[in-house]
Short mmCIF file of C-alpha atoms and ligand atoms in Angstrom, two decimals:
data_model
loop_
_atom_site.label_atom_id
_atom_site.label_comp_id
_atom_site.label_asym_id
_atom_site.label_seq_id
_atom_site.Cartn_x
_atom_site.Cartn_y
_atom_site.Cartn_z
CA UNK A 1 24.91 22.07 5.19
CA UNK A 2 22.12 24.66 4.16
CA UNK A 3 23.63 25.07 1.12
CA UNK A 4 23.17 21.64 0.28
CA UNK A 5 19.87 20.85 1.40
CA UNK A 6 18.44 24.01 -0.76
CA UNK A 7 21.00 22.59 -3.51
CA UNK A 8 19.33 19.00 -2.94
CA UNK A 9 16.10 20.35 -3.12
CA UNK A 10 16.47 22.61 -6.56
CA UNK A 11 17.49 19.23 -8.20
CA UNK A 12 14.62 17.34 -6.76
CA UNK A 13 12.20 19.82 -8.05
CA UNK A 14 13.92 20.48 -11.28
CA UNK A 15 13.86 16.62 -12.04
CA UNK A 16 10.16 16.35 -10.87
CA UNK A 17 8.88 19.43 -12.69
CA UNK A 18 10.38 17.67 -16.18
CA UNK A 19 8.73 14.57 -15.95
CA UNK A 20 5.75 14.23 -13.33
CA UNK A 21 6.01 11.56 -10.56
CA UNK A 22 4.07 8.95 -12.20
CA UNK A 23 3.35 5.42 -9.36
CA UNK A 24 0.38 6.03 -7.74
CA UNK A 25 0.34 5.02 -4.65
CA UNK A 26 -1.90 2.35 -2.33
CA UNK A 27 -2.14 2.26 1.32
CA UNK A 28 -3.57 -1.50 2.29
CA UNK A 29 -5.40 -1.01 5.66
CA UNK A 30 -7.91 -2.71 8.11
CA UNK A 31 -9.33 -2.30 11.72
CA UNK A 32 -9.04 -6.22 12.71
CA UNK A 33 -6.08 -8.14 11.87
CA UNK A 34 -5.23 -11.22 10.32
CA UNK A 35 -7.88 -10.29 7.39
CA UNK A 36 -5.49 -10.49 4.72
CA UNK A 37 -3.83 -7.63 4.22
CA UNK A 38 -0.47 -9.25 3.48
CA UNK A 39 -1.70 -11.87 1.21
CA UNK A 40 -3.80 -9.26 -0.65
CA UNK A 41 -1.26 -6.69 -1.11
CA UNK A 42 1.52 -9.51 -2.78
CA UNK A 43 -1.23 -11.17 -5.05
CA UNK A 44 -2.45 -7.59 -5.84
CA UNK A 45 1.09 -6.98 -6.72
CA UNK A 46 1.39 -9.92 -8.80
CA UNK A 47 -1.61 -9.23 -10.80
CA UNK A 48 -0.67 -6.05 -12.00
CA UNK A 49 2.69 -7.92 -12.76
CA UNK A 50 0.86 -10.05 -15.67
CA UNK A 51 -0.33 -6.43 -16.77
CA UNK A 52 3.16 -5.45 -17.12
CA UNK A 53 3.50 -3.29 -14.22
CA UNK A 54 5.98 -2.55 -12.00
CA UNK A 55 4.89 -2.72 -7.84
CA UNK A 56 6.80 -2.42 -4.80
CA UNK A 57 5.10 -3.45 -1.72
CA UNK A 58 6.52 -1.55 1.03
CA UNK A 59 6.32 -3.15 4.67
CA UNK A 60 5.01 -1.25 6.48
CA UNK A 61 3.75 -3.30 9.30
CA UNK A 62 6.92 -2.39 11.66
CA UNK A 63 5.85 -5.78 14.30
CA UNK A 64 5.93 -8.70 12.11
CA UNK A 65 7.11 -8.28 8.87
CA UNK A 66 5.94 -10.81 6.49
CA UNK A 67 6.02 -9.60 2.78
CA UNK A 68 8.93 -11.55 2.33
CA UNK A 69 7.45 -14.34 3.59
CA UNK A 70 4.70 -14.82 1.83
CA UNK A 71 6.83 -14.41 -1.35
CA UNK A 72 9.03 -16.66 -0.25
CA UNK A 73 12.07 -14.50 -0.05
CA UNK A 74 14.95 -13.06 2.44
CA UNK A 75 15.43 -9.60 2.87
CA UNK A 76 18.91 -9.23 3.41
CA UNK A 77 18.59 -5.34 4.57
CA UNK A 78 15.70 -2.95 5.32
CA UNK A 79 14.38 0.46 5.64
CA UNK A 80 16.46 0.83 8.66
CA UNK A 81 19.75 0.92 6.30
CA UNK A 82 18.16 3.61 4.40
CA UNK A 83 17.24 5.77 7.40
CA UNK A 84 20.45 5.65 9.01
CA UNK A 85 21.91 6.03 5.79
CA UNK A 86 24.19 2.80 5.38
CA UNK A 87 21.86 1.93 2.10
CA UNK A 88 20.21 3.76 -1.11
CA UNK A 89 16.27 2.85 -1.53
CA UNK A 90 17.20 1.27 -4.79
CA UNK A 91 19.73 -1.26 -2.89
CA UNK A 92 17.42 -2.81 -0.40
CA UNK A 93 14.31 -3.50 -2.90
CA UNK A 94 14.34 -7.19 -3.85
CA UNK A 95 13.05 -8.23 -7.27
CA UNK A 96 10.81 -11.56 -5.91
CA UNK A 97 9.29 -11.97 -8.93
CA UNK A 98 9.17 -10.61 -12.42
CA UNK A 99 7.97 -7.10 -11.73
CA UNK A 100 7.37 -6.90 -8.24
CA UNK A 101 9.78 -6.55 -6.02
CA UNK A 102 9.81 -5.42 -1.99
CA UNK A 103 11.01 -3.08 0.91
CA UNK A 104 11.34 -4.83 4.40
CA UNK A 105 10.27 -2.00 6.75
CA UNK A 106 11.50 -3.04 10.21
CA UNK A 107 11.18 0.37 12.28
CA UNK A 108 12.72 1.84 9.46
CA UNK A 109 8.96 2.84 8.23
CA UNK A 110 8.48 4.85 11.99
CA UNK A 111 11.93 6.49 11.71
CA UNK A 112 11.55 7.65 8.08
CA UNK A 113 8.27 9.70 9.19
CA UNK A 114 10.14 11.15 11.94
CA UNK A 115 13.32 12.27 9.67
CA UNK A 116 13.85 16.43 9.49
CA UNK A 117 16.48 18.41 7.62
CA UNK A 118 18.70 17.29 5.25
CA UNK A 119 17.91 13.32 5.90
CA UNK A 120 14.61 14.10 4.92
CA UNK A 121 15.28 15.92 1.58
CA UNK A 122 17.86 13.35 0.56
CA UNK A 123 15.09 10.38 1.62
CA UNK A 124 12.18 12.69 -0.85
CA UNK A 125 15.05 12.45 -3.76
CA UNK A 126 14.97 8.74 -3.37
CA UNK A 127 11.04 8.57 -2.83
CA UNK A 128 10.89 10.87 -5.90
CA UNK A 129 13.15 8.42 -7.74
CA UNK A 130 11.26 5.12 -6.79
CA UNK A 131 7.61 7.48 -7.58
CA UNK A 132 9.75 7.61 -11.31
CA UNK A 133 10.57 4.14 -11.60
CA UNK A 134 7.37 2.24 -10.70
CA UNK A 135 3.54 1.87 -11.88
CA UNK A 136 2.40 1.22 -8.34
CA UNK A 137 3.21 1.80 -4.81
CA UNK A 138 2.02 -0.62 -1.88
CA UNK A 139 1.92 0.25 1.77
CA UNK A 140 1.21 -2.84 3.59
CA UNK A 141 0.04 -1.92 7.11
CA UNK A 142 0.16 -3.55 10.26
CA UNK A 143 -3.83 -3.98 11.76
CA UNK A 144 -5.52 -1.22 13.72
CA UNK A 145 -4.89 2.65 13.68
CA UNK A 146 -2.15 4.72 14.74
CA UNK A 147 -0.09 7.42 14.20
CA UNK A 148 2.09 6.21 11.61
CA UNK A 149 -0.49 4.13 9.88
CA UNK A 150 -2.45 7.40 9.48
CA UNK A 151 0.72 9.10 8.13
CA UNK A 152 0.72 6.50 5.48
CA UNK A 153 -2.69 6.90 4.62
CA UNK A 154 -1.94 10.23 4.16
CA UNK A 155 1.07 9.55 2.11
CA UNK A 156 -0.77 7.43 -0.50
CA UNK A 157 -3.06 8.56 -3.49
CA UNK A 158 -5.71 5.56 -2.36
CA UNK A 159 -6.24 3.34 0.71
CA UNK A 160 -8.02 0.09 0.49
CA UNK A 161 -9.43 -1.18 3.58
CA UNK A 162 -9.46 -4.72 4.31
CA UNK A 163 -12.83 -6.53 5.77
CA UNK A 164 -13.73 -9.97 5.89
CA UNK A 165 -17.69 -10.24 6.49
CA UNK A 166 -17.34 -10.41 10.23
CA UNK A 167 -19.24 -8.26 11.94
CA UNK A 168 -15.96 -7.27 14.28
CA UNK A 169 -14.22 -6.55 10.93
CA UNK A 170 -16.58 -4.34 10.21
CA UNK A 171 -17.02 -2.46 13.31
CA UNK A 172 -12.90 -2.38 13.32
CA UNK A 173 -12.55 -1.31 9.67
CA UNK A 174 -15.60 1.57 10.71
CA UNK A 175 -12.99 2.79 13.13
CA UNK A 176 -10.52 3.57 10.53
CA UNK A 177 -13.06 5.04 8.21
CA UNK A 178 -13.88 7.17 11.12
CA UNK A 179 -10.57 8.42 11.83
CA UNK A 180 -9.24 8.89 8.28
CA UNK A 181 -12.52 11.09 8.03
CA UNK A 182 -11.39 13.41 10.32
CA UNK A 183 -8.07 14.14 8.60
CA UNK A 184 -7.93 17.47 6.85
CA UNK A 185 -7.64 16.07 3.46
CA UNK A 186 -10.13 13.37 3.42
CA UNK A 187 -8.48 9.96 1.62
CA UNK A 188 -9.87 8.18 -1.44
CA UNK A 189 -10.91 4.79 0.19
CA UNK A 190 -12.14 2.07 -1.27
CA UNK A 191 -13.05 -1.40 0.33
CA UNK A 192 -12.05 -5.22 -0.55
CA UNK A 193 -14.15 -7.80 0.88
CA UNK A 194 -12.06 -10.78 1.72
CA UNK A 195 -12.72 -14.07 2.57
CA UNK A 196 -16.23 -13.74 1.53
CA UNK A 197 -18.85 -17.27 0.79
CA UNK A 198 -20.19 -15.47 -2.14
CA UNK A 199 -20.59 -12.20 -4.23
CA UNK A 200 -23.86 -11.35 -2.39
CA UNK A 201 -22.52 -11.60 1.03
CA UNK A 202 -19.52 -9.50 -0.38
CA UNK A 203 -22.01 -6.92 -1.66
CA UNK A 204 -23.65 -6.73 1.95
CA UNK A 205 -20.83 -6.34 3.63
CA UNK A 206 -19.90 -3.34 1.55
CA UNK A 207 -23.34 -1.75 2.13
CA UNK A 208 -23.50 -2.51 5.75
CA UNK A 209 -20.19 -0.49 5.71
CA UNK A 210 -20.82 1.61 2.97
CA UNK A 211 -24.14 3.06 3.96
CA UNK A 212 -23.13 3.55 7.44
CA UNK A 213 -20.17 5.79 6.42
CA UNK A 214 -22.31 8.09 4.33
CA UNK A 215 -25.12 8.34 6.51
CA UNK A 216 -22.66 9.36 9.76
CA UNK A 217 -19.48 10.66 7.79
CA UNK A 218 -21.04 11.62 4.62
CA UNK A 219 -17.96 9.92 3.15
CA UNK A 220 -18.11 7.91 0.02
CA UNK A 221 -16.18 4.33 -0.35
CA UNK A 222 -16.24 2.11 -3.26
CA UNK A 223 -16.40 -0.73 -3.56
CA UNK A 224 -12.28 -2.41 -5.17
CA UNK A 225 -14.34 -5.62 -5.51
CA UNK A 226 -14.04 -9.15 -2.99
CA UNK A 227 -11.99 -12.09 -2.88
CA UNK A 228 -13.64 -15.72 -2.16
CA UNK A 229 -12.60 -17.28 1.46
CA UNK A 230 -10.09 -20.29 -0.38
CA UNK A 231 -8.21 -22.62 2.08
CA UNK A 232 -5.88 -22.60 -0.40
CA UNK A 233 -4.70 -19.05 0.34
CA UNK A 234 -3.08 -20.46 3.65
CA UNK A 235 -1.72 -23.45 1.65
CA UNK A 236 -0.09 -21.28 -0.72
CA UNK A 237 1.13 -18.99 2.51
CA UNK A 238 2.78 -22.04 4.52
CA UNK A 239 4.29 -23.26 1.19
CA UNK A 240 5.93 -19.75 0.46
CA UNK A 241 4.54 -19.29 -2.91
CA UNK A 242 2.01 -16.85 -3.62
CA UNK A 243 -1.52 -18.22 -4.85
CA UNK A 244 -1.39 -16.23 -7.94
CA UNK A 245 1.56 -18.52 -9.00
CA UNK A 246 0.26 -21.83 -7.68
CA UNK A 247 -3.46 -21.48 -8.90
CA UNK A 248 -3.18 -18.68 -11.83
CA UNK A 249 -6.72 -19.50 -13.52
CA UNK A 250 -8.98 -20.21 -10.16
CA UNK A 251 -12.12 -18.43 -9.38
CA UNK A 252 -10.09 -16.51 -6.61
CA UNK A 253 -7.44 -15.47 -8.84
CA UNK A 254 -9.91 -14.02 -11.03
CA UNK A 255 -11.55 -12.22 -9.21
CA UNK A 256 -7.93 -11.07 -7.60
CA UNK A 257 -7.20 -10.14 -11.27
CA UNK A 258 -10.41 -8.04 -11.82
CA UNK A 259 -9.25 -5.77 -9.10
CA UNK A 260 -5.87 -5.34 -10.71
CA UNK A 261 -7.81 -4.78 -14.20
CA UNK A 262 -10.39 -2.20 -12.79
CA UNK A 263 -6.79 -0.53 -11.49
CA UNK A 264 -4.74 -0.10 -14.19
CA UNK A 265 -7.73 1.48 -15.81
CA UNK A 266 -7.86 4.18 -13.31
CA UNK A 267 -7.26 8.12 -14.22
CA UNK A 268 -3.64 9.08 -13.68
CA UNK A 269 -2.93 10.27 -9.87
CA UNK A 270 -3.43 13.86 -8.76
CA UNK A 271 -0.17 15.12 -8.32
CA UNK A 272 -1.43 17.25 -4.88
CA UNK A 273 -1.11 13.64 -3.12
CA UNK A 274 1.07 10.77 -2.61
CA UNK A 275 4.37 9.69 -1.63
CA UNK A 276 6.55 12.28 -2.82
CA UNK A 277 4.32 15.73 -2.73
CA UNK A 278 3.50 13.81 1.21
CA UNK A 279 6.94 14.09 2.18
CA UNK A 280 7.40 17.87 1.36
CA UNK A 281 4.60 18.87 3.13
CA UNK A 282 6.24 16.58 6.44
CA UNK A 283 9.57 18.39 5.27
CA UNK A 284 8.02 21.93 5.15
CA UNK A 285 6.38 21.71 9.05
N1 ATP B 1 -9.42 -15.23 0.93
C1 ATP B 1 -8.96 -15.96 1.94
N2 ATP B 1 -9.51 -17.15 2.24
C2 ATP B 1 -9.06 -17.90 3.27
N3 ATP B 1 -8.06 -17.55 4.07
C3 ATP B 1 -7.47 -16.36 3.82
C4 ATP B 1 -7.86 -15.51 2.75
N4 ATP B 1 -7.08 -14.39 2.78
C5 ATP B 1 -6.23 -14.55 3.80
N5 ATP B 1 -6.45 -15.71 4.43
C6 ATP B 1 -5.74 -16.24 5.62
O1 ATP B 1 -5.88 -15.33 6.69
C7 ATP B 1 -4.69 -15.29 7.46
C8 ATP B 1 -4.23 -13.86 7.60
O2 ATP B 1 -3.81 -13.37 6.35
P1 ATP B 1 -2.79 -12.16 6.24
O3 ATP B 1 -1.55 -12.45 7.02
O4 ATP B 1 -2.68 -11.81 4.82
O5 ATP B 1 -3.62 -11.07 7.03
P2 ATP B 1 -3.15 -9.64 7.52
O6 ATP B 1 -4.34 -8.77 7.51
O7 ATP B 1 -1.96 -9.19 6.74
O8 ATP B 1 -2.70 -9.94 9.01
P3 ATP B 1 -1.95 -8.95 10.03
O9 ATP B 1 -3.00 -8.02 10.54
O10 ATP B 1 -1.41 -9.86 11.07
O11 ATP B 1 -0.89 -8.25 9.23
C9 ATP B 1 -3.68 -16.18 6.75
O12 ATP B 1 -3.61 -17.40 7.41
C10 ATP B 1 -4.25 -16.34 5.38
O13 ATP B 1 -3.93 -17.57 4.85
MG1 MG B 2 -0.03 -8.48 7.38
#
């Protein structure tokens, strides 16, 4: 069994050394729920798709799963399968659309963070493997902070917090600046205002956050850029097709796209963080 976790291992880090794990990786966060976390992360996804990337969303939010949902889609197996080992991570990804395709998390997401041994170096092949295959990684989260949701912060090259211009959103999404501060290897974080009136209240709701953070953390967030509060959004959710599809050239979708835009343009990942070089380090504890 030793044998062939070292032997597992070799051929993992033969087959990364040759060609470089290459998706970097997103972890979509917020204090407060119901911000839009879910409908960000599967227009976000779709955007990139008209740049010709590839995305997964992972979901990651182990209480109500709705990825699927909002792309209209059934996820006939999970996470779970691939834990428990009934599945490969390749067989329960569902193409929803050209380019993006999903990974229902179910507790799946809490058990893979707990795996050891030889289940964990055969789950880093396959998260090596999907790190190969794609442009971008998305961790959808459920709200709030916890354990797991920090592991998946840690696990990703970026997080984007979620706030709407609420002053509770703010104060929530302060609480998980605050605790991602105190990890040992500080996160990249930027912020997406959502459901904003207009680009100035977007901008102040940065700052307010922003400012605060550097003053008391002395961390730095940028700002991903803001999305308009549209009615439509919900529309599009209750009719199970993303916005992006139904209303391509709006003002929301544009500014939806300008976030994808600013990402593609963004400097190759440091290999030193997500996914992949994450799971070692769990696998070496
Ligand atoms: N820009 C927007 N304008 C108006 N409504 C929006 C916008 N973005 C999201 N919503 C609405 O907010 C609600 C919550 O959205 P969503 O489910 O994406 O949030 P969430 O952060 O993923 O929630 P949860 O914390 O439960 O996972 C939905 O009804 C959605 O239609
Ligand atoms: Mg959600």
């Amino acid at each position: 069994m030793e044998d062939q976790t070292q032997l597992l291992r070799k051929r993992v880090e033969t087959a990364l050394e040759a060609e470089g794990s290459k998706a970097r990786t997103f972890c979509v966060t917020s204090g407060k729920g119901g911000v839009g976390k879910t409908s960000f992360s599967v227009n976000f996804a779709l955007a990139l798709a008209n740049r010709g990337k590839k995305t997964v969303i992972l979901d990651g939010d182990f209480g109500f799963s709705n990825v699927n949902i909002m792309l209209g889609k059934n996820a006939k197996y999970s996470l779970e399968h691939v834990v428990c080992g009934q599945k490969k991570l390749s067989e329960v990804m569902e193409e929803s659309y050209p380019g993006v395709w999903y990974i229902s998390g179910g507790s799946g997401v809490a058990e893979l963070l707990r795996l050891r041994g030889g289940q964990m170096e055969e789950m880093i092949q396959q998260l090596g493997e999907l790190e190969q295959q794609m442009d971008y990684i998305i961790f959808d989260t459920g709200a709030g902070i916890n354990g797991n949701i920090l592991r998946m912060i840690e696990a990703s090259d970026q997080t984007i917090l979620i706030t709407t211009p609420e002053p509770t959103s703010i104060l929530d999404g302060y609480v998980v600046i605050k605790t991602a501060s105190g990890l040992a290897d500080r996160p990249d974080m930027s912020v997406v205002i959502n459901k904003a009136a207009s680009e100035r209240e977007a901008n102040v709701t940065y700052h307010s956050l922003a400012d605060v953070a550097r003053k008391h953390l002395g961390y730095e967030l940028s700002m991903l850029g803001f999305i308009p509060a549209d009615k439509r959004i919900t529309q599009s959710i209750n009719s199970m097709e993303p916005y992006l599809r139904q209303y391509p050239s709006s003002l929301t979708a544009m500014q939806i796209q300008r976030i994808a835009d600013h990402v593609t343009k963004l400097q190759p990942v440091k290999r030193e963080r997500g996914i992949y070089s994450f799971f070692r380090r769990l696998a070496k504890r």
